[in-house]
Coordinates of C-alpha atoms in Angstrom, one line a residue:
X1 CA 0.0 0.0 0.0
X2 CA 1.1 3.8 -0.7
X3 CA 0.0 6.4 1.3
X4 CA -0.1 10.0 -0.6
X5 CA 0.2 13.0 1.7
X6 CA 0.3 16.9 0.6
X7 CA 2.0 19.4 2.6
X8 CA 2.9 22.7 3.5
X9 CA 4.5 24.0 6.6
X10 CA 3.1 21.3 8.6
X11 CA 5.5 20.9 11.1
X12 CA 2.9 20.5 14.0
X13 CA 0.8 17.3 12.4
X14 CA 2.9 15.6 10.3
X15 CA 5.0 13.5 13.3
X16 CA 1.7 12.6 14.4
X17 CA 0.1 11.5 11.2
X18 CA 3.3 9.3 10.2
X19 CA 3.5 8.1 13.4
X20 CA -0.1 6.8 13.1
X21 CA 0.7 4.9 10.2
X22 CA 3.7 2.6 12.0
X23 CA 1.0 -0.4 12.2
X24 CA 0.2 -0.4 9.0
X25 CA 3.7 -0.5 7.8
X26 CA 3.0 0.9 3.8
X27 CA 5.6 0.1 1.5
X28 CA 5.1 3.5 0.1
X29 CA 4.5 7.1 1.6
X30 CA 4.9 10.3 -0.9
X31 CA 4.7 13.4 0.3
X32 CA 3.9 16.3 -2.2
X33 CA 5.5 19.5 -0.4
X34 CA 4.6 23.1 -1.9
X35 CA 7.3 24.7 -0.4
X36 CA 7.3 24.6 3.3
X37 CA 9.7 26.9 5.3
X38 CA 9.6 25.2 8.2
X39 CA 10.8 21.3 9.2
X40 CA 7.9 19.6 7.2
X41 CA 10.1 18.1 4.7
X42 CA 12.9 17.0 7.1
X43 CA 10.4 15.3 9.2
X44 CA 9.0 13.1 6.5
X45 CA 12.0 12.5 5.0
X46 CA 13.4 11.4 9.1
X47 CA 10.0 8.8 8.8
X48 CA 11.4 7.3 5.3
X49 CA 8.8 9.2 3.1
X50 CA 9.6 10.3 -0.5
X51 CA 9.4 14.0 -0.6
X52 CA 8.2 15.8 -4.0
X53 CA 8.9 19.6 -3.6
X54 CA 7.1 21.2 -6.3
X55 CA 4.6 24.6 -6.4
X56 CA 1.0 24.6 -5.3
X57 CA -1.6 24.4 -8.7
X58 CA -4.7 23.6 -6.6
X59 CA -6.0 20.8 -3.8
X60 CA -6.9 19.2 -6.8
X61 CA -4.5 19.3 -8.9
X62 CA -1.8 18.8 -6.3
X63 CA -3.8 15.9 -4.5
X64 CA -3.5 14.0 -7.8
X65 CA -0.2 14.9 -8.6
X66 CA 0.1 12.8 -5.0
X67 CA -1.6 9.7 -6.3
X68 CA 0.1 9.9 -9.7
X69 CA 3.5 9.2 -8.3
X70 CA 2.3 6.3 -6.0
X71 CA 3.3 2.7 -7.4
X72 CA 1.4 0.2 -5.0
X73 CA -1.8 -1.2 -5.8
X74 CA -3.6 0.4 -2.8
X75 CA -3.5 4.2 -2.1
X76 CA -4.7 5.8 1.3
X77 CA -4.9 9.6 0.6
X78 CA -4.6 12.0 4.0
X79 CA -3.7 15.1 4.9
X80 CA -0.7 16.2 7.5
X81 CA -4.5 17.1 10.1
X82 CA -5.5 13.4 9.4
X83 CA -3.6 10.7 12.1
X84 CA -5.3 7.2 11.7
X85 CA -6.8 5.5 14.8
X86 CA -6.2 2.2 15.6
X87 CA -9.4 0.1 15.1
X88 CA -8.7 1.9 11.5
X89 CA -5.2 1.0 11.0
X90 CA -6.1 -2.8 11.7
X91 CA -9.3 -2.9 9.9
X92 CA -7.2 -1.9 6.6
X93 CA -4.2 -4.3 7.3
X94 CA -6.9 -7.2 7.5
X95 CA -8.7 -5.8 4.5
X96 CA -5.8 -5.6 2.4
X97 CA -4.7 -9.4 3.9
X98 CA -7.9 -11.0 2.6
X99 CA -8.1 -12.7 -0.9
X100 CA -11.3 -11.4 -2.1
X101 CA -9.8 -7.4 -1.1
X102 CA -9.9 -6.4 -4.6
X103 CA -13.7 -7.0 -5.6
X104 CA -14.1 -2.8 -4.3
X105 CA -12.3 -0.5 -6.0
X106 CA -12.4 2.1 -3.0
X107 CA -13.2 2.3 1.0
X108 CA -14.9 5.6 2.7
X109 CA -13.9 6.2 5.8
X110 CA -15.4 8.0 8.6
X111 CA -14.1 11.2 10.1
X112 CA -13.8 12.5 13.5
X113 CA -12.5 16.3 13.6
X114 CA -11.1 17.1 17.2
X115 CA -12.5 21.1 18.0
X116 CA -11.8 23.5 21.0
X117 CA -10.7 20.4 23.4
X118 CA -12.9 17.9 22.4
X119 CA -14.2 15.2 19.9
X120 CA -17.6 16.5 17.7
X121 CA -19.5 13.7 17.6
X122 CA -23.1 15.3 16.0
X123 CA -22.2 18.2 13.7
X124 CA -19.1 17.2 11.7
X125 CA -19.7 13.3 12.8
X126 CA -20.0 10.7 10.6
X127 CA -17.9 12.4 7.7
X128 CA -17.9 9.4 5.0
X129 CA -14.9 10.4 2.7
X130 CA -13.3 7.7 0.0
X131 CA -9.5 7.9 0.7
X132 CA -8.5 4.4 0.4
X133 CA -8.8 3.6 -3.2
X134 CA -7.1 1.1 -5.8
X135 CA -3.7 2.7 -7.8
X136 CA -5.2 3.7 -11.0
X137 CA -8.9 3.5 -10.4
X138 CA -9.4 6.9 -8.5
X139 CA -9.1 11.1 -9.2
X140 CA -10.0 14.1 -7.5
X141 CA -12.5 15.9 -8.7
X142 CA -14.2 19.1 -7.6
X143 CA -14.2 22.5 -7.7
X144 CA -10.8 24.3 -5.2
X145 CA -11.0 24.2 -2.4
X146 CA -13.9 21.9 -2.2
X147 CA -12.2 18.4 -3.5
X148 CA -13.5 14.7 -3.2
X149 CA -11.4 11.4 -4.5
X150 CA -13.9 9.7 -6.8
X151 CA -13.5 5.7 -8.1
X152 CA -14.1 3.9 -11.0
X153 CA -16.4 0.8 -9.5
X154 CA -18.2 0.0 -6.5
X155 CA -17.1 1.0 -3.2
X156 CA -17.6 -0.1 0.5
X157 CA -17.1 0.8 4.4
X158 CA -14.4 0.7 6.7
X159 CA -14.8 1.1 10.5
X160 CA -12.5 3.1 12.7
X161 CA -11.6 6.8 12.0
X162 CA -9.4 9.2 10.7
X163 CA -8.5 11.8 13.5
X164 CA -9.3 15.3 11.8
X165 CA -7.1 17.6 13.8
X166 CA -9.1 20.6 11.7
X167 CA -8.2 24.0 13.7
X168 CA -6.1 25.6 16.2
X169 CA -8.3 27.4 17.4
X170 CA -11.3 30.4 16.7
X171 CA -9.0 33.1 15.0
X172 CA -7.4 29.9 13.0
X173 CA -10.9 28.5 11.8
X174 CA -12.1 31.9 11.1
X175 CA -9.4 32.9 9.2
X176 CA -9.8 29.5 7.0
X177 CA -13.1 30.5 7.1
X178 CA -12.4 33.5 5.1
X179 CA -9.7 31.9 3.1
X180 CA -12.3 28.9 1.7
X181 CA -14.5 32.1 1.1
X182 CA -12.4 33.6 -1.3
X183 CA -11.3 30.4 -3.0
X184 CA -14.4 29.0 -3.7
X185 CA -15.9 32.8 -5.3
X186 CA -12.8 32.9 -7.5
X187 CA -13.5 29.6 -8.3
X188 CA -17.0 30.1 -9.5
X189 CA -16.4 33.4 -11.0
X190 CA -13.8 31.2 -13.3
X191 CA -16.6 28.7 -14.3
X192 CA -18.8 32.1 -15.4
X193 CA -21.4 31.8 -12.5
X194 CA -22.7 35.1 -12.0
X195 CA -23.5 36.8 -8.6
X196 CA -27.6 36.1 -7.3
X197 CA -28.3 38.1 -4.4
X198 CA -30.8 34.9 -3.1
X199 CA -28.1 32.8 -3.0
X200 CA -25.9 35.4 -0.6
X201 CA -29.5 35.1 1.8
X202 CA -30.5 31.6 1.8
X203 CA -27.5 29.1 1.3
X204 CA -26.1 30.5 4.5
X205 CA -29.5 29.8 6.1
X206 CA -29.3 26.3 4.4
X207 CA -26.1 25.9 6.6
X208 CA -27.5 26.4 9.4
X209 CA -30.2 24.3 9.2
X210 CA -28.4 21.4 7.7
X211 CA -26.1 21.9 10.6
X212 CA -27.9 22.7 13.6
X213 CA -31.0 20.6 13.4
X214 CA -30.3 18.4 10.6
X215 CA -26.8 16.8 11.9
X216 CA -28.0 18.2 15.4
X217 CA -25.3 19.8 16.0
X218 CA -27.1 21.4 19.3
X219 CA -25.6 18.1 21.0
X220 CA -22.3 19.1 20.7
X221 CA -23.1 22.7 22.7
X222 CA -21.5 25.7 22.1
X223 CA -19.0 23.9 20.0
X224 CA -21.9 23.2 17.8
X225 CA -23.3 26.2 17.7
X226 CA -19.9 28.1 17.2
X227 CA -19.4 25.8 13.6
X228 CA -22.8 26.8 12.7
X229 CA -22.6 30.1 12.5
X230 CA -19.2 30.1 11.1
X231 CA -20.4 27.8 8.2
X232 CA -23.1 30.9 7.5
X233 CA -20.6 33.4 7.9
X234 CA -18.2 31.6 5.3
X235 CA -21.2 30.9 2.8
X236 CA -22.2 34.2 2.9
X237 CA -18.7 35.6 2.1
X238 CA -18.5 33.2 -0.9
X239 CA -21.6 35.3 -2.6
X240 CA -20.5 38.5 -0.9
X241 CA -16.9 37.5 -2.8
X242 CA -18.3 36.6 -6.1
X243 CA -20.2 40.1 -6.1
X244 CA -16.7 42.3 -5.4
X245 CA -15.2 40.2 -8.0
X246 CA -17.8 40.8 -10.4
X247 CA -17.8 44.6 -9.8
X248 CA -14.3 44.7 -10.0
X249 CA -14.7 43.3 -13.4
X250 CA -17.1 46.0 -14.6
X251 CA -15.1 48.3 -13.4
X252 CA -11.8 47.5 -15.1
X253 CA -13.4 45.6 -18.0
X254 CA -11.3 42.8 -17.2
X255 CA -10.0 40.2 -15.6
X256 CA -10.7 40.9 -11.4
X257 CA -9.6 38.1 -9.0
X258 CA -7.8 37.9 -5.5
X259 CA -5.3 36.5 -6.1
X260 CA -5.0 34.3 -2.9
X261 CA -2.5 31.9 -2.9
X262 CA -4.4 29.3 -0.8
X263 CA -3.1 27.3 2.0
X264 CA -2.7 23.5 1.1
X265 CA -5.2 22.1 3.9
X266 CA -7.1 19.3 3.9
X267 CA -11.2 18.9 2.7
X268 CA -12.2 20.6 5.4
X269 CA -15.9 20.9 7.2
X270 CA -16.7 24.2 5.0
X271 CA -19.6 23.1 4.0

């Protein structure tokens, strides 16, 4: 099995994610670096990993440019936020042990994300993602920053959890918050969606509601509660975004973009 890892200044998570992988024992980690400046790169090269330093196109594009150089017939894709627990870590081994293994051509995992001192087990909980997926049978697809790994053939389910170590806090998930904003107005501004005011008003009530009472999210408190409405704030900077982007446009009767240099994070819970 590979494992296919993207990077950037991820000092604090990567020991921990490598370390989670010891019982599986892959024959294969790559690690696709867009130009850290602090220790990321010694630190997976100090675990035995093959280190690609290259520039960032994209979660998209540089999450496949991670499965492309993978060589063994299983790939687990995760970010440097995205240790493996135990129950998972066997579960795959034994998987990947059995002789009928290869009649899926990918596994979803669930995720757990860890927030402000505690596990959230309603509003983010159960996140299905595919991430483990046979060497030439899977992509990611998507629209930045909002990526999924899709497979060609039936899938199944894997119990056990990935460990989503998301934020470091409020100003960190806010700022992300923001960040996602901006990438996903530029993003539909570049497919030619144009700015609807209804869409500014009601997906970030969507949210909310999808959220709150929908995932009940009110079980996990304040902590709840807090991702809510930071979910509404981010979709409504999306459309409020795609409208400065769109008047900029007018205005120089041009091209009109951010040009935010995004941060190479993982799917995150941004709705």
């Amino acid at each position: 099995m590979s494992v296919a890892i993207i990077t950037k200044d991820e000092e604090a998570n990567l020991p921990r994610l490598l370390d989670s992988l010891e019982p599986l024992q892959p024959a294969e980690v790559v690690v696709v670096d867009s130009g850290s400046t602090d220790s990321t790169v010694a630190i997976a090269r100090d675990h035995g990993a093959q280190v690609i330093e290259t520039d960032w196109p994209g979660h998209v594009e540089q999450k496949n440019r991670a499965l492309a150089a993978c060589h063994q017939p299983w790939i687990l894709s995760l970010d440097a936020d995205e240790p493996i627990s135990p129950e998972l870590a066997a579960n795959i081994r034994n998987l990947l042990e059995k002789q009928d293994q290869d009649q899926k051509a990918g596994y979803e995992v669930s995720r757990l994300t860890w927030y402000l001192g505690d596990w959230l087990r309603h509003v983010w909980y159960p996140e299905w993602r595919l991430r483990l997926v046979k060497n030439g049978a899977a992509q990611w697809t998507g629209h930045n920053p909002h990526d999924r790994l899709e497979v060609d053939g039936p899938t199944g389910r894997l119990s056990g959890d990935i460990h989503h170590y998301s934020y470091a806090d409020i100003d960190d998930h806010f700022r992300r918050s923001i960040d996602y904003a901006r990438i996903g107005a530029e993003a539909l501004a570049a497919r030619g969606k144009p700015f609807r005011w209804h869409k500014m008003i009601f997906s970030p009530l969507a949210r909310f509601i999808r959220l709150m009472i929908f995932r009940q999210g009110w079980r996990d408190g304040w902590r709840g509660w807090i991702i809510a409405w930071s979910s509404m704030f981010s979709a409504f900077l999306k459309y409020a975004f795609l409208y400065e982007i769109e008047r900029g446009r007018r205005n120089s009767g041009g091209n009109f973009g951010t040009g935010t240099k995004p941060t190479p994070t993982s799917d995150k819970n941004n709705g």
